[in-house]
């Protein structure tokens, strides 16, 4: 009888720790293992939670810990690998994944969350997986939809010393990944220095860029050498003229495409980022064809959110019906175009994939669709929109917000340490409780795998817990908004 194919290692791993650490005894072990110890990795001393050292040991790192930490590390390792074995996961895949310090940091967060809170739906985390850092307001483009209204640097942007202080705070909080955005981060003089600072601490470094700088392959090489592991380059049309007009800069399309070609040549992890609006809704096939012709393996369609300059083009937002048809098309294209990830930041994509596959497949996050039952089990674990839950944003001046698309200040790192903001902000605490959602999102049977886009709730209703009016289930809310808009226009015309 042929051996049954093993399940994905990481999926089985996460499901296993969630299953086995959901009782008082093992949770107590996790709480003890959350304590930091200095252990030796060959000649290097590493201070980290015992959980992190356990994951390093599973990956094959030569970890030597003090006696108490070593005993606890052995217990944690045995429980973890037992879980992978019971769920028929691929142990070699687990070990390979854990060889990446950034992944170890991320899983350490998950396990600390289980120790502190037990299994919750969605899972509560002690710190964010990801920080999106709007590195500067400086930009060489004038994009019509820019959430930052980026052009020149703000007068109160963080100094280099303050940026390094922020990196230290994120490191101590256990953050796994930092994405540098803007404005345009690559044109700032501190860019490479801060990339090195983040990477040196074992955090994953990503960059969201318009591609202008990285059209020069030598500049992209330098960024990669400094520690950039992922680049996300914006292309909003297959037509160069349309893209350049939307981005407010002649030559924008040519530079973006060249930057993607360079990323493919250098073998750096990358994605084409597309903001989907009425202006390019009919171009999905052409955009995907363009990505294929370049060799791009990942295309992300971003929700348009009317914030910043985007308020002025709010009429380009998709209706709920248009968004539903669009998300369904993405699922079909994902199945058709083998070898290419096609995804959306719209959290409703989880529901759409579940419905279209008759419950067989689901996108538990913005970046994966799979038919493994373990992956389906993890959908509620991750929980759709991550604003204020598994990620947060930092503005150029140190303001902390739940999301880059949600200009709702919850603190500033100049005044309050990041950890204190993350753990005590009433807004962030509310966003972690799906029972506090309002309107259609509160009653939705899919709220634990989706939760609606909180930035859209804030943009349209000035309330981060308000319903997402872009969802077909919330069509009533969308129609009410459109009626209010008509009334306002009529009143303005009559004055």
XYZ file of C-alpha atoms in Angstrom:
495
model
C 0.000 0.000 0.000
C 1.560 3.347 -0.998
C 2.575 5.704 1.800
C 0.086 8.516 2.352
C 1.409 11.893 1.209
C 2.501 14.063 4.107
C 0.731 17.300 4.816
C 2.441 20.643 4.611
C 4.916 20.887 7.465
C 4.215 24.455 8.571
C 0.426 23.987 8.504
C 0.689 20.810 10.569
C 3.183 22.517 12.856
C 0.886 25.462 13.645
C -2.171 23.251 14.014
C -0.184 20.906 16.254
C 0.975 23.564 18.681
C -2.531 24.990 18.822
C -3.937 21.543 19.629
C -1.331 20.426 22.160
C -0.800 23.696 24.005
C -4.502 24.239 24.699
C -4.615 22.862 28.225
C -3.502 24.224 31.619
C -0.370 22.046 31.902
C 1.128 22.748 28.491
C 0.070 26.425 28.651
C 1.986 26.688 31.909
C 5.023 25.225 30.149
C 4.674 27.863 27.402
C 4.465 30.663 29.965
C 7.669 29.399 31.607
C 9.282 29.041 28.166
C 8.410 32.668 27.360
C 11.141 33.756 29.795
C 14.318 34.950 28.105
C 17.679 33.219 28.583
C 21.095 33.762 27.054
C 22.096 30.602 25.165
C 25.155 29.856 23.077
C 24.834 29.287 19.320
C 28.381 28.107 18.632
C 30.501 31.133 19.549
C 27.554 33.549 19.582
C 25.413 34.472 22.605
C 21.690 34.884 21.846
C 19.196 36.265 24.352
C 15.687 35.066 23.527
C 12.707 33.192 25.000
C 13.194 29.456 25.586
C 10.528 28.940 22.898
C 12.817 30.570 20.321
C 15.799 28.455 21.455
C 13.619 25.314 21.161
C 12.685 26.175 17.583
C 16.341 26.880 16.778
C 17.313 23.469 18.131
C 14.631 21.749 16.018
C 16.124 23.523 12.991
C 19.521 21.995 13.785
C 21.204 25.009 15.378
C 23.900 24.124 17.978
C 22.077 25.574 21.011
C 23.570 25.312 24.509
C 21.423 26.727 27.319
C 21.691 26.919 31.126
C 20.341 23.803 32.878
C 16.840 25.084 33.699
C 16.335 26.481 30.193
C 17.788 23.324 28.637
C 15.336 21.038 30.468
C 12.380 23.223 29.471
C 13.667 23.410 25.899
C 13.706 19.608 25.688
C 10.082 19.413 26.888
C 8.882 22.048 24.394
C 10.694 20.327 21.500
C 9.127 16.959 22.284
C 5.606 18.392 22.468
C 6.053 20.269 19.178
C 7.426 17.332 17.215
C 4.780 15.010 18.686
C 2.128 17.378 17.314
C 3.687 17.393 13.854
C 3.884 13.583 13.916
C 0.259 13.126 15.064
C -0.986 15.430 12.294
C 1.227 13.664 9.719
C 3.208 16.788 8.901
C 6.445 16.852 6.935
C 9.172 17.068 9.594
C 11.892 18.018 7.121
C 9.774 20.909 5.846
C 9.316 22.082 9.437
C 13.077 21.998 10.078
C 13.786 23.845 6.843
C 11.245 26.562 7.646
C 12.603 26.989 11.163
C 16.116 27.571 9.827
C 14.904 31.123 9.078
C 15.246 33.337 12.207
C 12.302 35.496 11.073
C 10.009 32.449 10.970
C 11.251 31.403 14.405
C 10.400 34.879 15.699
C 6.896 34.667 14.190
C 6.160 31.226 15.633
C 7.544 32.304 19.001
C 4.881 35.035 18.983
C 2.153 32.493 18.217
C 3.291 30.217 21.035
C 3.616 33.082 23.527
C 0.078 34.094 22.561
C -1.165 30.566 23.275
C 0.585 30.617 26.642
C -0.866 33.997 27.622
C -4.387 33.740 26.212
C -5.024 30.098 25.308
C -6.737 29.389 21.992
C -8.840 32.366 20.941
C -10.790 33.063 17.746
C -9.042 34.777 16.052
C -5.820 34.111 17.945
C -4.591 36.921 20.196
C -0.915 37.769 19.891
C 1.423 39.334 22.465
C 3.041 41.458 19.742
C 2.450 42.048 16.028
C 3.918 39.742 13.388
C 4.404 42.700 11.090
C 5.011 46.414 11.362
C 4.411 48.509 8.255
C 6.661 51.514 8.715
C 5.875 54.564 6.621
C 9.530 55.447 6.617
C 9.195 58.958 5.190
C 6.654 61.251 3.587
C 9.258 62.053 0.924
C 8.199 60.822 -2.525
C 9.156 61.322 -6.166
C 5.615 60.418 -7.353
C 2.206 62.095 -6.930
C -0.135 59.113 -6.936
C -3.857 59.903 -7.132
C -4.774 57.374 -4.445
C -1.904 58.029 -1.985
C -3.066 57.405 1.583
C -0.203 59.584 2.879
C -0.573 62.548 0.505
C 3.173 62.006 0.161
C 5.431 64.607 -1.445
C 7.967 66.272 0.865
C 9.346 65.000 4.199
C 7.357 65.994 7.251
C 9.108 68.569 9.468
C 8.938 66.221 12.478
C 10.091 62.922 10.955
C 12.130 60.594 13.175
C 15.858 61.265 13.299
C 18.319 58.452 12.551
C 18.867 57.971 16.281
C 15.105 57.733 16.855
C 14.726 55.266 13.972
C 17.348 53.002 15.544
C 15.538 53.344 18.896
C 12.324 52.200 17.176
C 14.096 49.186 15.658
C 15.331 48.272 19.144
C 11.798 48.537 20.534
C 10.350 46.344 17.782
C 13.132 43.813 18.295
C 12.473 43.615 22.049
C 8.731 43.240 21.405
C 9.477 40.159 19.287
C 8.208 41.555 15.960
C 8.969 39.100 13.147
C 8.871 41.361 10.083
C 9.109 45.028 9.147
C 7.856 46.392 5.813
C 9.263 49.786 4.850
C 6.809 51.920 2.927
C 6.243 55.634 2.524
C 6.237 57.943 0.728
C 9.077 56.294 -1.114
C 11.501 54.674 1.347
C 14.232 53.875 -1.189
C 15.056 57.542 -1.858
C 15.630 58.402 1.813
C 19.302 58.675 2.903
C 18.684 56.474 5.980
C 17.128 53.615 3.983
C 20.035 51.153 3.714
C 21.300 51.893 7.229
C 17.939 51.032 8.761
C 17.546 47.948 6.543
C 20.839 46.688 8.023
C 19.682 47.508 11.556
C 16.445 45.541 11.127
C 18.041 42.564 9.358
C 20.858 42.282 11.913
C 18.261 41.504 14.586
C 16.808 38.572 12.655
C 13.659 40.360 11.497
C 12.369 39.910 7.954
C 12.778 43.079 5.864
C 10.283 43.948 3.115
C 10.005 47.094 0.989
C 6.950 48.543 -0.753
C 8.167 50.771 -3.569
C 7.188 52.484 -6.799
C 10.212 50.791 -8.396
C 11.980 53.924 -9.635
C 15.224 53.285 -7.715
C 15.217 49.510 -8.200
C 15.019 49.913 -11.975
C 18.798 50.200 -11.481
C 19.805 46.594 -10.773
C 22.891 47.695 -8.847
C 20.703 49.621 -6.391
C 18.508 46.552 -5.895
C 21.632 44.411 -5.372
C 22.798 46.779 -2.627
C 19.393 46.599 -0.943
C 19.454 42.803 -1.095
C 22.972 42.730 0.360
C 21.843 45.069 3.160
C 19.073 42.621 4.126
C 15.982 43.304 1.994
C 14.268 39.956 1.402
C 11.059 41.005 -0.315
C 10.130 43.830 -2.681
C 6.593 44.806 -3.606
C 6.451 46.987 -6.714
C 3.350 48.896 -7.800
C 1.886 48.471 -11.291
C -1.686 49.713 -11.716
C -2.215 49.133 -15.424
C -0.890 47.100 -18.310
C -1.019 50.368 -20.269
C 2.063 52.550 -19.552
C 0.138 55.794 -20.154
C -2.657 54.855 -17.743
C -0.199 53.817 -15.037
C 1.888 56.978 -15.436
C -1.224 59.171 -15.249
C -2.444 57.391 -12.100
C 0.995 57.675 -10.504
C 1.486 61.282 -11.604
C 4.953 60.635 -13.080
C 6.077 60.067 -16.700
C 8.208 56.933 -16.977
C 6.712 55.357 -13.820
C 5.498 52.217 -15.638
C 8.787 51.636 -17.425
C 10.743 51.880 -14.165
C 8.311 49.627 -12.261
C 8.448 46.900 -14.913
C 12.248 47.106 -15.045
C 12.415 46.846 -11.251
C 10.297 43.678 -11.355
C 12.512 42.245 -14.097
C 15.529 42.966 -11.889
C 13.916 41.263 -8.903
C 13.278 38.173 -11.042
C 16.905 38.201 -12.290
C 18.332 38.518 -8.776
C 16.025 35.858 -7.359
C 14.717 38.142 -4.634
C 11.231 37.418 -3.332
C 8.863 39.890 -4.981
C 5.317 40.801 -5.927
C 3.483 43.059 -8.327
C 1.110 45.242 -6.299
C -2.053 46.500 -8.019
C -4.576 48.903 -6.509
C -7.911 47.794 -7.952
C -10.452 50.494 -8.850
C -13.098 51.083 -11.503
C -10.284 52.514 -13.628
C -8.502 49.155 -14.055
C -11.196 46.608 -13.172
C -11.473 45.596 -16.829
C -7.688 45.044 -17.063
C -7.248 42.091 -14.723
C -6.387 39.651 -17.529
C -3.938 42.068 -19.151
C -2.250 42.839 -15.820
C -1.829 39.133 -15.053
C -0.514 38.534 -18.591
C 2.034 41.304 -18.032
C 3.129 39.732 -14.746
C 3.553 36.353 -16.449
C 5.589 37.887 -19.259
C 8.009 39.408 -16.710
C 8.274 36.178 -14.711
C 6.470 37.516 -11.639
C 5.184 34.734 -9.398
C 2.981 36.783 -7.084
C 0.366 39.470 -7.807
C -1.437 41.255 -4.992
C -4.599 43.218 -5.703
C -4.985 45.878 -3.023
C -8.326 47.159 -1.817
C -8.760 50.810 -2.749
C -9.508 52.774 0.431
C -10.660 56.409 0.196
C -8.114 58.026 2.494
C -5.503 60.732 1.906
C -5.554 61.784 -1.751
C -7.812 58.813 -2.351
C -10.727 60.786 -0.904
C -10.683 62.894 -4.066
C -11.206 59.826 -6.285
C -13.615 57.948 -4.010
C -15.966 57.540 -6.987
C -13.495 54.943 -8.320
C -14.167 52.573 -5.404
C -15.746 49.254 -6.402
C -19.343 48.567 -5.484
C -19.949 45.432 -3.383
C -21.240 43.641 -6.502
C -18.131 44.600 -8.489
C -15.818 43.509 -5.669
C -17.611 40.170 -5.354
C -17.297 39.447 -9.094
C -13.665 40.565 -8.981
C -12.735 38.297 -6.042
C -14.451 35.365 -7.720
C -12.460 36.024 -10.876
C -9.227 36.037 -8.850
C -10.024 32.602 -7.473
C -10.654 31.271 -10.992
C -7.430 32.846 -12.283
C -5.503 31.425 -9.331
C -6.651 27.930 -10.300
C -5.968 28.530 -13.998
C -2.535 30.174 -13.894
C -0.404 27.486 -12.294
C 2.736 28.661 -10.557
C 1.388 32.152 -9.856
C -0.053 33.369 -6.557
C -2.964 35.722 -7.195
C -4.333 37.253 -4.036
C -6.227 40.185 -2.583
C -5.930 42.259 0.570
C -9.740 42.260 0.758
C -10.434 39.990 3.759
C -13.637 38.797 2.031
C -11.370 36.672 -0.172
C -11.405 34.053 2.610
C -15.179 33.732 2.357
C -15.151 33.754 -1.448
C -12.608 30.922 -1.699
C -14.509 28.896 0.884
C -17.807 29.341 -0.946
C -16.465 28.761 -4.468
C -14.726 25.550 -3.473
C -17.797 24.217 -1.620
C -15.866 24.333 1.622
C -12.788 22.546 0.266
C -10.399 25.508 0.063
C -9.855 28.719 1.959
C -7.502 31.679 2.028
C -6.775 32.058 5.746
C -4.624 35.114 5.071
C -4.032 37.429 2.160
C -1.407 35.128 0.689
C -2.392 31.478 0.605
C -5.117 29.257 -0.755
C -5.002 25.550 -0.025
C -7.144 22.456 0.355
C -5.328 20.862 3.308
C -7.783 20.476 6.215
C -5.094 21.911 8.491
C -5.033 25.089 6.435
C -8.797 25.394 6.769
C -8.495 24.980 10.530
C -5.994 27.829 10.599
C -8.342 30.305 8.922
C -10.011 31.202 12.213
C -6.616 31.100 13.922
C -5.356 33.947 11.706
C -8.685 35.667 11.271
C -8.768 37.857 8.158
C -8.130 41.576 8.640
C -5.088 41.960 10.872
C -5.276 45.696 11.644
C -4.324 46.219 15.275
C -4.235 42.440 15.828
C -1.301 40.907 13.961
C 0.125 44.083 12.513
C 0.264 47.814 13.103
C 1.707 50.845 11.338
C 4.269 53.461 12.326
C 4.171 56.867 10.651
C 7.240 58.942 9.666
C 6.964 60.996 12.873
C 6.568 57.972 15.171
C 2.761 57.973 15.406
C 1.360 54.439 15.737
C -1.851 53.556 13.885
C -3.696 50.223 13.508
C -3.077 50.201 9.732
C -1.404 52.425 7.127
C -4.849 53.005 5.611
C -6.371 54.008 8.952
C -5.142 57.461 10.082
C -6.200 56.897 13.677
C -3.355 57.719 16.076
C -3.141 55.400 19.085
C 0.201 56.659 20.433
C 3.662 57.936 19.492
C 6.922 56.112 20.143
C 8.612 59.375 21.148
C 6.234 59.632 24.098
C 5.327 56.004 24.887
C 7.284 52.781 24.229
C 5.846 50.711 21.390
C 5.177 47.760 23.698
C 3.011 49.893 25.985
C 1.036 51.276 23.033
C 0.484 47.784 21.619
C -0.668 46.264 24.892
C -2.729 49.139 26.342
C -4.343 51.093 23.492
C -8.165 50.865 23.846
C -8.532 51.053 20.042
C -6.135 48.157 19.428
C -7.729 46.089 22.192
C -11.164 46.640 20.610
C -9.898 45.561 17.178
C -8.795 42.252 18.719
C -12.351 41.444 19.825
C -14.604 40.445 16.915
C -17.599 40.518 19.265
C -17.340 44.315 19.183
C -17.900 44.607 15.431
C -20.968 46.533 14.328
C -23.624 46.320 11.618
C -23.499 43.522 9.071
C -19.984 42.476 10.112
C -21.222 41.786 13.664
C -23.864 39.334 12.420
C -21.811 37.744 9.630
C -21.173 33.984 9.978
C -17.738 34.553 8.380
C -16.553 37.235 10.807
C -13.879 35.002 12.343
C -12.174 34.296 9.012
C -12.755 37.771 7.584
C -13.902 40.483 9.973
C -14.241 43.031 7.170
C -11.612 45.624 6.272
C -11.372 47.810 9.368
C -9.776 50.648 7.398
C -12.817 50.778 5.114
C -15.124 50.856 8.120
C -13.144 53.807 9.451
C -12.960 55.573 6.071
C -16.708 55.422 5.467
C -18.129 55.616 8.994
C -15.295 57.167 11.035
C -15.414 54.085 13.244
C -12.852 51.229 13.078
C -15.509 48.767 14.275
C -18.111 49.825 11.691
C -19.224 47.455 8.906
C -17.089 47.177 5.780
C -19.406 48.605 3.093
C -17.416 46.946 0.319
C -18.760 43.460 1.072
C -21.770 41.969 -0.723
C -23.155 40.882 2.660
C -23.132 44.567 3.656
C -24.846 45.767 0.475
C -27.486 47.492 2.602
C -24.841 49.686 4.225
C -23.360 50.580 0.821
C -26.752 51.616 -0.538
C -27.384 53.774 2.529
C -24.024 55.505 2.009
C -24.789 56.152 -1.656
C -28.188 57.647 -0.766
C -26.529 59.940 1.782
C -24.018 60.980 -0.875
C -26.813 61.855 -3.308
C -28.530 63.950 -0.639
C -25.300 65.859 0.078
C -24.749 66.550 -3.643
C -28.341 67.749 -4.059
C -28.068 70.058 -1.035
C -24.767 71.487 -2.323
C -26.275 72.147 -5.781
C -29.291 73.886 -4.248
C -27.258 76.234 -2.078
